[in-house]
Each structure stands twice: as structure tokens, then as C-alpha cells.
mmCIF file with all atom_site columns, C-alpha atoms in Angstrom:
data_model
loop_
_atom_site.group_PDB
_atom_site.id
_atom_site.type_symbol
_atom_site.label_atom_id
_atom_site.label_alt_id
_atom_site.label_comp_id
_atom_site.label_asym_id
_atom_site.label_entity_id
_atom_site.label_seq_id
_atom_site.pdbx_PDB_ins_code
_atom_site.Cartn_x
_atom_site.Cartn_y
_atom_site.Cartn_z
_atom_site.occupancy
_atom_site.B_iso_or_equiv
_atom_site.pdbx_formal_charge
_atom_site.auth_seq_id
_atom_site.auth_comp_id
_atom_site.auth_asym_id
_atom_site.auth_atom_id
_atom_site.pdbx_PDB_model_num
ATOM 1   C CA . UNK A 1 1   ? 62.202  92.317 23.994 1.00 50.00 ? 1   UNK A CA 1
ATOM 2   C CA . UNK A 1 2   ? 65.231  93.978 25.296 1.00 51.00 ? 2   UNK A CA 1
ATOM 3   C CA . UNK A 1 3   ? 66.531  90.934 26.638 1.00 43.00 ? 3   UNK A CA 1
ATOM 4   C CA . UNK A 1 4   ? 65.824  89.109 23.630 1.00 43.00 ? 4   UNK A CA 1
ATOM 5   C CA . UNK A 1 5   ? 67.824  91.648 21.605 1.00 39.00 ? 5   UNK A CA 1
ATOM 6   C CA . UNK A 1 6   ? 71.190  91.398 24.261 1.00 37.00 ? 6   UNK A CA 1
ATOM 7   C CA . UNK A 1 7   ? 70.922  88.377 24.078 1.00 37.00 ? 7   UNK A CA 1
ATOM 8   C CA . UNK A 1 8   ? 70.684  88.167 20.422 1.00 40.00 ? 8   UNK A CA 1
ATOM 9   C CA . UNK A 1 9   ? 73.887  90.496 20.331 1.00 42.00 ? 9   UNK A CA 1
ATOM 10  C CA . UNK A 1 10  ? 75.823  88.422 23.293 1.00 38.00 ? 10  UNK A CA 1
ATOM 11  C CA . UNK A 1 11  ? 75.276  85.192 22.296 1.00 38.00 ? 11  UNK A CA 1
ATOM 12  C CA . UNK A 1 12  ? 77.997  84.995 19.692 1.00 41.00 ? 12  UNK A CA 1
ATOM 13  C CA . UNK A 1 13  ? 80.574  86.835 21.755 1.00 38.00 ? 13  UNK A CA 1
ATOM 14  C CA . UNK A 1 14  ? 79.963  84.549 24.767 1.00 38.00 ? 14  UNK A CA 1
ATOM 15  C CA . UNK A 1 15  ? 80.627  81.563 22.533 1.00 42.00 ? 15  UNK A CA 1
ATOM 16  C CA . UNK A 1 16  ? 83.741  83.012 20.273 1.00 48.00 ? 16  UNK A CA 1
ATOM 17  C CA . UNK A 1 17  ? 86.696  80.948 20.490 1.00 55.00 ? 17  UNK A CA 1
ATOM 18  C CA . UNK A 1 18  ? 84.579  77.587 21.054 1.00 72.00 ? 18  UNK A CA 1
ATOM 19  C CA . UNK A 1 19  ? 84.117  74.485 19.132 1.00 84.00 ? 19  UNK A CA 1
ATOM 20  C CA . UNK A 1 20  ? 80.519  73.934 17.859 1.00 89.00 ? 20  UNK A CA 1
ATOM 21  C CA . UNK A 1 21  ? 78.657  71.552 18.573 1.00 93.00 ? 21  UNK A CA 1
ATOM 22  C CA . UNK A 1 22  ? 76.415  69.033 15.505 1.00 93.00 ? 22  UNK A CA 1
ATOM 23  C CA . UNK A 1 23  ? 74.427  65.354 16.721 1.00 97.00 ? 23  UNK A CA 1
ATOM 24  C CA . UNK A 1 24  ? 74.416  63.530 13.875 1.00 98.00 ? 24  UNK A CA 1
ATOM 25  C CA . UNK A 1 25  ? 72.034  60.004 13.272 1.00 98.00 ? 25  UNK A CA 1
ATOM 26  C CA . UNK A 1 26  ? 72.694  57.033 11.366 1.00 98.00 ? 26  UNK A CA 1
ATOM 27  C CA . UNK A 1 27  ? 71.060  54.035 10.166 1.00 97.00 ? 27  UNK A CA 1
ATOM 28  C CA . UNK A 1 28  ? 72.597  52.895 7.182  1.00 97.00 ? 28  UNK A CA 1
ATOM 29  C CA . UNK A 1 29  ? 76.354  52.641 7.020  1.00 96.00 ? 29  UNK A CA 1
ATOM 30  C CA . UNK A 1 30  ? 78.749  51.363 3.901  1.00 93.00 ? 30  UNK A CA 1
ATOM 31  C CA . UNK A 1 31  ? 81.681  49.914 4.250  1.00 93.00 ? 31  UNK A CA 1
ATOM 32  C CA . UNK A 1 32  ? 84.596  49.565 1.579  1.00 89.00 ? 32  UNK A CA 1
ATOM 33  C CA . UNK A 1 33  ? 87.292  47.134 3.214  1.00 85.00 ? 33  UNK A CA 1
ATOM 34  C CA . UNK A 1 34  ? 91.212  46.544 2.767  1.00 82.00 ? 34  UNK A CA 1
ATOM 35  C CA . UNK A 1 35  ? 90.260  43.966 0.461  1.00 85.00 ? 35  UNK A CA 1
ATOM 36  C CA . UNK A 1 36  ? 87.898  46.089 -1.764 1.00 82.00 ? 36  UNK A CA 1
ATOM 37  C CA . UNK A 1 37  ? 84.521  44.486 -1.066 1.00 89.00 ? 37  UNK A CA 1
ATOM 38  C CA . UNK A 1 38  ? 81.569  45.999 0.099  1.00 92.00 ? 38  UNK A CA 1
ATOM 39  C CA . UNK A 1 39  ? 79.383  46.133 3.084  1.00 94.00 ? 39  UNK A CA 1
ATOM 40  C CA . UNK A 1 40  ? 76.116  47.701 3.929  1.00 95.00 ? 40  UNK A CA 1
ATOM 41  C CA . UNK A 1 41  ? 75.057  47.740 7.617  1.00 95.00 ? 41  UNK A CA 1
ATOM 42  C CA . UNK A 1 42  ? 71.731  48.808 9.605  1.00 96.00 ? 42  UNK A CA 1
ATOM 43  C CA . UNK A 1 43  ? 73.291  49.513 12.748 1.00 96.00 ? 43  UNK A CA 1
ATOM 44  C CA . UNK A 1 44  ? 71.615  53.318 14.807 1.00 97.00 ? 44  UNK A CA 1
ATOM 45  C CA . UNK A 1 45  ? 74.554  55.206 15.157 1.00 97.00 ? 45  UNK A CA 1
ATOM 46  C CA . UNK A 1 46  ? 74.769  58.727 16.917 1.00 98.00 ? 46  UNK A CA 1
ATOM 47  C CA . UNK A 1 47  ? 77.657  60.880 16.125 1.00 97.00 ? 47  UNK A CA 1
ATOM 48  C CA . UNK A 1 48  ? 78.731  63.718 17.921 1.00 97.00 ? 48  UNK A CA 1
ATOM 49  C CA . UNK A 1 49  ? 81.435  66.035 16.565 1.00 94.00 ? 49  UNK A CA 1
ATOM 50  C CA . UNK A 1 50  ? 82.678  68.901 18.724 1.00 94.00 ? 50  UNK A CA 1
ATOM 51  C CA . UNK A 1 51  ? 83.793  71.002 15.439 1.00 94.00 ? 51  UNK A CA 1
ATOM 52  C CA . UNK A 1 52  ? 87.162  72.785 15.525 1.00 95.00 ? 52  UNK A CA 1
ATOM 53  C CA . UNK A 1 53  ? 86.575  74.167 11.989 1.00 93.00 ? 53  UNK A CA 1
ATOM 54  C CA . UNK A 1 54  ? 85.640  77.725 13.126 1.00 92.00 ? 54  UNK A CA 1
ATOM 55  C CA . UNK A 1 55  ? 88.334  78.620 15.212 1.00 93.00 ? 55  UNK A CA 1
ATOM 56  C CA . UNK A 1 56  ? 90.982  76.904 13.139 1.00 93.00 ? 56  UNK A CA 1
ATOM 57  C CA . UNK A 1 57  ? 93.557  79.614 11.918 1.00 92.00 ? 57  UNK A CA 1
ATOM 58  C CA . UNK A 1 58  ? 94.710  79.242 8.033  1.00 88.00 ? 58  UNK A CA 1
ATOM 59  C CA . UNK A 1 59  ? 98.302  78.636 8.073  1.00 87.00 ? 59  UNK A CA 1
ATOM 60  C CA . UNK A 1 60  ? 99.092  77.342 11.057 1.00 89.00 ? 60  UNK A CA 1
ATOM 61  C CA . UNK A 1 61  ? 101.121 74.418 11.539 1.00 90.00 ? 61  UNK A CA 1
ATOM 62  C CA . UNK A 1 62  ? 99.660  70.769 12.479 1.00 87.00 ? 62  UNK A CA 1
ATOM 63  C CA . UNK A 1 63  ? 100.950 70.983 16.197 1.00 88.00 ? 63  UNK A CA 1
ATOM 64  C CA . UNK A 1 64  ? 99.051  73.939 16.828 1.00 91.00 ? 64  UNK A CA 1
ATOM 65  C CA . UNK A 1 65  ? 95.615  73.137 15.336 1.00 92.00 ? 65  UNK A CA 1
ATOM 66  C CA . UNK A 1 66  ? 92.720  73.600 17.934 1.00 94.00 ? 66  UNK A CA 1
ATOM 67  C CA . UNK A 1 67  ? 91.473  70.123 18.755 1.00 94.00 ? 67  UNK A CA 1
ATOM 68  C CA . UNK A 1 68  ? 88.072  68.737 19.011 1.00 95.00 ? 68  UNK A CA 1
ATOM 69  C CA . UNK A 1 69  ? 86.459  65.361 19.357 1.00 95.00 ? 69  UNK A CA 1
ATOM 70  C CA . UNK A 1 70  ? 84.001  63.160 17.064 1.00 94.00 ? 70  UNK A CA 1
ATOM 71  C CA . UNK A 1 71  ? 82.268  60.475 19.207 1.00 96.00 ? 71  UNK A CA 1
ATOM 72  C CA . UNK A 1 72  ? 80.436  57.460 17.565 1.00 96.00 ? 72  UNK A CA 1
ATOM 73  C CA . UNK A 1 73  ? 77.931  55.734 19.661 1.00 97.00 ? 73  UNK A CA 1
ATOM 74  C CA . UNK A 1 74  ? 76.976  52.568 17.957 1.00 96.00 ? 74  UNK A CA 1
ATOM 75  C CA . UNK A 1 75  ? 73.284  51.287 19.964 1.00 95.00 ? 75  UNK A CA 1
ATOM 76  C CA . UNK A 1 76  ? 74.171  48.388 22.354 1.00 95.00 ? 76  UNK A CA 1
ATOM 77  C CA . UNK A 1 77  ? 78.151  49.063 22.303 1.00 95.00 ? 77  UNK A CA 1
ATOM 78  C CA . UNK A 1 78  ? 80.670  51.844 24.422 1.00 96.00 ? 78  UNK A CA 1
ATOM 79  C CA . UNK A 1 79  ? 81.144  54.705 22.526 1.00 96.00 ? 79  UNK A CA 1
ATOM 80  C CA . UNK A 1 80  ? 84.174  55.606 20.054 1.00 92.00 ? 80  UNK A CA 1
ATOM 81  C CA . UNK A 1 81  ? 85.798  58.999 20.477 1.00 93.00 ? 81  UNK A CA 1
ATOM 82  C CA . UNK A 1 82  ? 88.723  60.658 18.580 1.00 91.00 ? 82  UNK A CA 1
ATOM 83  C CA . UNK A 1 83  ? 90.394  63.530 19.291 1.00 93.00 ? 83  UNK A CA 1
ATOM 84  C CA . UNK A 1 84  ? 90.490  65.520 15.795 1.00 94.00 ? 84  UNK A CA 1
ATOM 85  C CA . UNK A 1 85  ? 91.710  68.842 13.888 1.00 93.00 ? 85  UNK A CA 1
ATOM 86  C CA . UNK A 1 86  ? 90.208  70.370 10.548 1.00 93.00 ? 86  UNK A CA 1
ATOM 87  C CA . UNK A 1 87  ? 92.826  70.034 8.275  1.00 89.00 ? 87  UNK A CA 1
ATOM 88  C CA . UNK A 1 88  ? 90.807  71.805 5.046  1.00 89.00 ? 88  UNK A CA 1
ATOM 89  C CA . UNK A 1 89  ? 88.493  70.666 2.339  1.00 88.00 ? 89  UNK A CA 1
ATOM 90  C CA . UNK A 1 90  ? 88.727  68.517 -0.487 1.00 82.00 ? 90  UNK A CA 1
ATOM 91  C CA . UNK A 1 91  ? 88.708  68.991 -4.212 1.00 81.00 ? 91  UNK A CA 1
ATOM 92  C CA . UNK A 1 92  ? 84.657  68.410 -3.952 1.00 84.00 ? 92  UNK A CA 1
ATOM 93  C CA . UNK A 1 93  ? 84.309  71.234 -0.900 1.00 88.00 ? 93  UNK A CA 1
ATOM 94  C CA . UNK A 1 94  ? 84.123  68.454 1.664  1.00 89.00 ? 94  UNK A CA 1
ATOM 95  C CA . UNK A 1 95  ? 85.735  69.196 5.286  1.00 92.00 ? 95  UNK A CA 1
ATOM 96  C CA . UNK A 1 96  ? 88.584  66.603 6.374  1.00 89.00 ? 96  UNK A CA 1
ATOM 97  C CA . UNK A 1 97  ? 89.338  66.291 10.173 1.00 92.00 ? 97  UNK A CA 1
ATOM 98  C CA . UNK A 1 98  ? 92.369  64.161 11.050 1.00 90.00 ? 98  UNK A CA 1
ATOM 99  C CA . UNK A 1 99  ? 91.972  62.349 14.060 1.00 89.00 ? 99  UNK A CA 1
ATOM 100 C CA . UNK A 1 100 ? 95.119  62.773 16.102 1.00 86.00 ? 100 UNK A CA 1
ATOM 101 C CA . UNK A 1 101 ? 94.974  60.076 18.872 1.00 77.00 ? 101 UNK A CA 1
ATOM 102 C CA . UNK A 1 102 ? 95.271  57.127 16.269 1.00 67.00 ? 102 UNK A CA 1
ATOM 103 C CA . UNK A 1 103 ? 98.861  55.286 16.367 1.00 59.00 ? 103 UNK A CA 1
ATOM 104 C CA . UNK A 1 104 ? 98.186  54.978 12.711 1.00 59.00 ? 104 UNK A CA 1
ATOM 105 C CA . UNK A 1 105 ? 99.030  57.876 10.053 1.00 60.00 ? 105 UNK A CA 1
ATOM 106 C CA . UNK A 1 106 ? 96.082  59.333 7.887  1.00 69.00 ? 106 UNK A CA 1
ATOM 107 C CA . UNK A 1 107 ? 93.208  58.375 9.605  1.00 84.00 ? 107 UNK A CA 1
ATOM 108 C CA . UNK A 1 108 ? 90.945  60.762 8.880  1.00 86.00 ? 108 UNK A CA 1
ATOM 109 C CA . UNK A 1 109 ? 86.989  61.862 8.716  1.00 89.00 ? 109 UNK A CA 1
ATOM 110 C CA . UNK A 1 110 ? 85.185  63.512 5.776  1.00 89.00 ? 110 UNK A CA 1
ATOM 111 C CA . UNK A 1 111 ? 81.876  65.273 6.381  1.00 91.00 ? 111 UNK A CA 1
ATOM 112 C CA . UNK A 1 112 ? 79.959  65.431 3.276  1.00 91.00 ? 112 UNK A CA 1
ATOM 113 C CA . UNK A 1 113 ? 76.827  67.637 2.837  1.00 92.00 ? 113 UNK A CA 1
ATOM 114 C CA . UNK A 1 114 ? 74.687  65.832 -0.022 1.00 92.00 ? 114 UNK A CA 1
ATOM 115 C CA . UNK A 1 115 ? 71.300  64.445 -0.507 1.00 93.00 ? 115 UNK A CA 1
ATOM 116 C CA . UNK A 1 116 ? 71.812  60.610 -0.768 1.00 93.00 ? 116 UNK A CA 1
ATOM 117 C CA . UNK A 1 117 ? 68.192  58.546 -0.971 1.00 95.00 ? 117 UNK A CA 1
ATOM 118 C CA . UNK A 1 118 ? 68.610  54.808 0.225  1.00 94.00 ? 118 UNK A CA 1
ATOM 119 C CA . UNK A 1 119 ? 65.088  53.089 -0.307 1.00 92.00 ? 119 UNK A CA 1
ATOM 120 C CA . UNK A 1 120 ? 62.760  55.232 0.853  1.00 94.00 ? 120 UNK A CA 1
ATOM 121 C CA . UNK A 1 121 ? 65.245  57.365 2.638  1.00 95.00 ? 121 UNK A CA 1
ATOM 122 C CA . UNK A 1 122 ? 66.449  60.540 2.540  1.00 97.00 ? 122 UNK A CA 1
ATOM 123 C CA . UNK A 1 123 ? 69.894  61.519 3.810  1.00 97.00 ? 123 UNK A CA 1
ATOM 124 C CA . UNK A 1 124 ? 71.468  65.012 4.118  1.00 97.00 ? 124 UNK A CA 1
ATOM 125 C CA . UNK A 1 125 ? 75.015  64.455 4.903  1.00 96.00 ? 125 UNK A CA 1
ATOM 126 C CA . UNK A 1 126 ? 77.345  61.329 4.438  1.00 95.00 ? 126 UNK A CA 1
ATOM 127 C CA . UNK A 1 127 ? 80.421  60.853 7.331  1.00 95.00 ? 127 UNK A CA 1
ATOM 128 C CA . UNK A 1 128 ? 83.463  59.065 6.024  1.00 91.00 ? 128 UNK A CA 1
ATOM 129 C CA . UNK A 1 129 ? 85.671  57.540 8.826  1.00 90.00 ? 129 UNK A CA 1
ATOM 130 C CA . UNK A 1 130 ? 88.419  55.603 7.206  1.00 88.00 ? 130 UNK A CA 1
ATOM 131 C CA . UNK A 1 131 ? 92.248  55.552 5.864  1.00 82.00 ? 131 UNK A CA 1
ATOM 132 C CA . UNK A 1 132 ? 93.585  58.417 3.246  1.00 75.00 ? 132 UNK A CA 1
ATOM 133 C CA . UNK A 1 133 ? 96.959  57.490 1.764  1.00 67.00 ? 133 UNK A CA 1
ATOM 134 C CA . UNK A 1 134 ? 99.461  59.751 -0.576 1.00 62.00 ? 134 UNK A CA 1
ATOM 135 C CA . UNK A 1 135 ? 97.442  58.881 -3.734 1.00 63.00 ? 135 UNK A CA 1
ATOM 136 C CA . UNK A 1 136 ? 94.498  59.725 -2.742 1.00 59.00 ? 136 UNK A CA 1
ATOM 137 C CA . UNK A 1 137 ? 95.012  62.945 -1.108 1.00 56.00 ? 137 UNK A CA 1
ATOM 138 C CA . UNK A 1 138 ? 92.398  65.188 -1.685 1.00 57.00 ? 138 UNK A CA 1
ATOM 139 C CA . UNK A 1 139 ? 90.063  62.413 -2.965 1.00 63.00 ? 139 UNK A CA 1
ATOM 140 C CA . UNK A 1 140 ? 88.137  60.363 -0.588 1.00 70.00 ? 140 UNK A CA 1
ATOM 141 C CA . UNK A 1 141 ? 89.817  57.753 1.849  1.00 77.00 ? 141 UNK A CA 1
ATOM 142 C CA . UNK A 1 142 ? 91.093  54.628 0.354  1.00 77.00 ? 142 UNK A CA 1
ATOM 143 C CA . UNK A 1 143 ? 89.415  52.549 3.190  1.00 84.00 ? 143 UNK A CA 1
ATOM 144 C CA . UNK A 1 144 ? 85.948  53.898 4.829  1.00 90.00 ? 144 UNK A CA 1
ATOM 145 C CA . UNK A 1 145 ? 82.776  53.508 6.499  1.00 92.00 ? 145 UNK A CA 1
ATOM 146 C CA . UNK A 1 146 ? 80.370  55.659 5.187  1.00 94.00 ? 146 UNK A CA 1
ATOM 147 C CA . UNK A 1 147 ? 77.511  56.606 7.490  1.00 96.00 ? 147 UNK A CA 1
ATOM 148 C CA . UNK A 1 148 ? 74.385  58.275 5.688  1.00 96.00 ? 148 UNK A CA 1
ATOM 149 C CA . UNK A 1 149 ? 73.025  60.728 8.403  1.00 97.00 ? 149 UNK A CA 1
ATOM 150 C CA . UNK A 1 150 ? 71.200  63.579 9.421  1.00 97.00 ? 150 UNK A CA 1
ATOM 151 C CA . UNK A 1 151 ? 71.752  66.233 11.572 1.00 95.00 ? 151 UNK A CA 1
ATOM 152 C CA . UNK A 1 152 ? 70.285  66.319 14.692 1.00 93.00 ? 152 UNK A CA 1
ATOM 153 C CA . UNK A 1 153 ? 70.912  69.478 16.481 1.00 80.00 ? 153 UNK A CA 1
#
């Protein structure tokens, strides 16, 4: 009980000043192109965010942002990771991450907490990776692929 308790009380102390940690699985992804069609897709995706949302200070400037990393692991292929930094939240309450190791400006990631049912499917949170521009700041990217996911752990 005791040890229970300490390490009830220690737990967040020992961890302060770290990213956290969310597995995320996909099987149905939606993709809106350059061109403006769409695409749906079946492919099991796991993503894997080290979250630098918590330990982000307000105000401070780009440069300094605490990074952390979003992997995608697509079944079959290597795995995708970009480095990232929480830049805020959109008009809806979304987070927006910002990957930083693109060579390619405003390439960014939106984590959206919704229910979304495909079929007979229920989904709990929808992961935009895709292209922002000027006129859409604060709106959703221009360009995307939209995986429909749930968390894992």
C-alpha cells in the first residue's frame, strides 16, 4: 500500500519535463491530393507520436520549441518519422505539430479527437498529415491524409 501510494506521488515528478508517449492504429486513411480528388485507402498503419505538447512553454519562439517525433509505420514498408513541435490549436480546438525536418515549409500534423463511424466502424481520433498554406491557417491543411484511428496506449 505504501509503495503504491509513493509511487502514486513519484510517478509524475520522475516523468516532468518528458514528452508523452500515445500508439495510435489505423485502417482507413483519406486522402485529398494537389489536384483535389479523393482517395480512400485500407492500409494498417501504427502511429507513434512522442508528444511535446506538455512541456511546450507559451510564448516562446519557434527555435526553441521542445521537439518530439511522430513515426508512421505503414504494414509491409520502413517506417516514416518526423521530428515535430506543438505549435497550438486550431479554431476547432485541434492540436497542430509542425514537423521540422521537412525541406518543405508548412508541413504540418493535426490530431483531431472526434467520433468518426466508417461502415461499421468506430473511430475516436482522426490524424491529418499534410500541407497548410497562408489561407488556410488555422483551418485544416490544404493537402492531407487523413488517418481514422484509435488510441492504443
Amino acid at each position: 500500500m505504501k509503495l503504491t501510494l509513493l509511487l502514486f506521488i513519484l510517478l509524475p515528478i520522475l516523468t516532468f519535463g518528458q514528452n508523452k508517449k500515445h500508439t495510435y492504429f489505423s485502417d482507413y486513411q483519406f486522402d485529398k491530393t494537389f489536384n483535389g480528388s479523393k482517395v480512400e485507402g485500407h492500409k494498417k498503419v501504427s502511429i507513434t507520436f512522442s508528444d511535446p505538447k506538455l512541456i511546450t512553454p507559451k510564448n516562446a519562439e519557434f527555435e526553441n520549441l521542445p521537439r518530439g517525433y511522430v513515426t508512421f509505420k505503414f504494414e509491409g514498408l520502413n517506417p516514416v518519422t518526423e521530428t515535430i513541435v506543438f505549435i497550438g490549436k486550431n479554431g476547432d480546438g485541434n492540436d497542430i505539430y509542425a514537423i521540422t525536418n521537412s525541406n518543405v515549409d508548412l508541413d504540418v500534423i493535426y490530431l483531431v479527437k472526434t467520433v468518426e463511424k466508417i461502415g461499421s466502424k468506430n473511430y475516436s481520433y482522426i490524424i491529418l498529415w499534410g500541407k497548410a498554406d497562408s489561407n488556410n491557417q488555422g483551418g485544416l491543411p490544404k493537402y492531407f491524409t487523413a488517418f481514422h484511428c484509435n488510441l492504443i496506449k
